[in-house]
Amino acid sequence: MKSNVFSQQRKDKIKLIRSVCEGIILISLLVIIIRSLLSFSEYEPYDQNIISNTTDTGFIAVSYFGVDRNGTDALISTDRLNKHLKALRDNGYVTITQQDILDYYEKGKKLPEKSLFLMFEDGRTDTAIFSQKITEEYNYKSTILTYADKFEKEDSKFLKPNDLKDLEKSTYWELGTNGYRLEYINVFDKDMNFLGRMNSLQFSEAAPNIRRNYNHYLMDFIRDEDNVPIESYEEMKARIDYDYETSTRIYEEELGKKLDLYTLMHSNTGQFGTNNRVSKINEKWIKDLYKMNFNREGYSFNTTENSIYDLTRIQPQAYWPTNHLLMRVAYDIGKEKEINFVVGDESIAANFKELSGKAEYNNNLITLTCVPNGKGVLKLLNSDDFKDINLKVELKGNILGSQSIVLRANEDNSSSVRFQLTNNVVSIVQKLNGNEEILFKKELDSVKKEFDIKDEGDRYINIQVNGDKILLYVDDELMANDIKFDNSLNRPGAVYLESSWDEYGYSQKNIADDVYDGIFKNLIITDSNGKELYSNELKGIKKLKYVTKTCFDNIINWFVKNL
């Protein structure tokens, strides 16, 4: 009898302890979530003492499509956004306001040497929620852009007038507009099938099959599949007039004021539309209603040589590593040597010599960012005597672009044998005194002929070099068997990693993004006897820490999504 009572008391005690532990864990998670989402501070303007009264340094404008906690192909993750903004802050960038821009152009006011104008587009609720704590941490003030028609629709994904008023009160936000609606006209899919006019939801669903042939609602006449206008000049003008008049009325009714900042979507035409007559109507409305207009995208740097109605911004893509953004900014401002790029784990970096581009070393990843329209090149130190080797690596850079592994390179890398993955095509190339010859070439997954700039790559590569022959596996499939190369290369030589953008980087979202990031994961090199020569694979305590952190982050993400 006593043992039964004792057993029950023990069970009750265990239940109590378990309940207390579960409660502590839940409360801790709740505190973490609240701290990560809610604001408890106010924005502090930059110190006036950092302004140079003699030098005009202009400003950069960075604009994100939106923010998602985990990230999507279009919305940047909170982790990546945090890294982007931290890097800008570490480089000395401070945010400026709309009033600063007005004073810069209208009164000749000087700005801080490193001035950043930060924007978030499309007025998404999750953008405001997930970016607030990050911008707060770096004391960054941002402008949130909205579409006026979203105020009239019951869609919780988009901010409403009361939300915008609360954001302004927080002191970390200003308001701007993309106009009345997000719609597209004259849309063709990648096979040149005519899709016509589409709202944002329809366009989003069809986006995988749409490339460059479309236009924003305010950019042109509405046309048929033969590119013939189906509306008269008067009808086109009335359509465009309606959007400007309606958006202005809605903002005045809902917010009690006009907005000063406008962003004309998908312009980049050198004017205010792809058609001259359309452009003149847009120009009139923009200059009558707004004090400034971001008219271009793809380039970040603005100076007094710009018109305040022809400002430009860069739109970082969700997949951009930090050094990609920094590389674009560095070359936009023409001061690439003054930007401090992110290195990551310096103990891993010590194994490589950086010859071109910039590399970030993080856990088992080496992210090699090329210079614009050029290469990123790393040499593995102490690899000059590598000869017969087995190399394994996962290549995780985007499909459009080039990632290479150079083997048996001589001192100046003028002679070597190279594996290359470019735009989903694998090749083996020998180079003799600078002259290249393709020994093997094969397209992967030839069913899909066209890729988007954001399509992710993931290939497991195994290269075996023995004597004057090379054997290649891709995703555990034998791709090339005993490809023979010139006997002069049958000698020891160094290992290099390379990345490059292989074609002009045009897209509707990135007008000239010719920067590419090669991503090398779990690089392992062994000799012909299986002895490890180099590895950046996670092992032991490092692997345990990485797995633990990943699991904890997944738990937090689950709570944020489901609470």
mmCIF file of C-alpha atoms in Angstrom, residues 19 62 76 111 168 176 179 193 222 251 270 361 380 395 405 412 415 424-425 433 436 448 468 470 500 518 538:
data_model
loop_
_atom_site.group_PDB
_atom_site.id
_atom_site.type_symbol
_atom_site.label_atom_id
_atom_site.label_comp_id
_atom_site.label_asym_id
_atom_site.label_seq_id
_atom_site.Cartn_x
_atom_site.Cartn_y
_atom_site.Cartn_z
ATOM 1 C CA SER A 19 4.916 20.964 -16.346
ATOM 2 C CA VAL A 62 18.459 50.287 -51.257
ATOM 3 C CA ILE A 76 14.312 38.227 -48.167
ATOM 4 C CA LEU A 111 24.753 64.729 -46.497
ATOM 5 C CA GLU A 168 4.997 56.517 -38.325
ATOM 6 C CA GLY A 176 5.648 56.488 -49.709
ATOM 7 C CA GLY A 179 0.654 54.246 -56.852
ATOM 8 C CA ASN A 193 1.861 33.199 -75.769
ATOM 9 C CA ILE A 222 -2.823 48.465 -73.561
ATOM 10 C CA TYR A 251 -4.390 58.710 -49.125
ATOM 11 C CA GLY A 270 15.078 57.207 -69.507
ATOM 12 C CA TYR A 361 33.486 31.527 -45.103
ATOM 13 C CA LEU A 380 43.817 26.827 -51.910
ATOM 14 C CA LEU A 395 27.873 23.441 -55.890
ATOM 15 C CA ILE A 405 37.242 24.007 -59.880
ATOM 16 C CA ASP A 412 50.509 31.717 -62.835
ATOM 17 C CA SER A 415 48.055 25.901 -67.594
ATOM 18 C CA ASN A 424 23.473 24.052 -66.194
ATOM 19 C CA VAL A 425 26.172 22.769 -68.563
ATOM 20 C CA ASN A 433 49.821 28.508 -71.817
ATOM 21 C CA GLU A 436 41.808 26.637 -73.728
ATOM 22 C CA LYS A 448 14.108 22.731 -69.218
ATOM 23 C CA ASP A 468 46.630 12.198 -67.376
ATOM 24 C CA ILE A 470 39.957 12.720 -65.220
ATOM 25 C CA SER A 500 31.767 34.338 -62.717
ATOM 26 C CA GLY A 518 29.602 30.666 -56.466
ATOM 27 C CA LEU A 538 31.505 20.269 -40.311
#
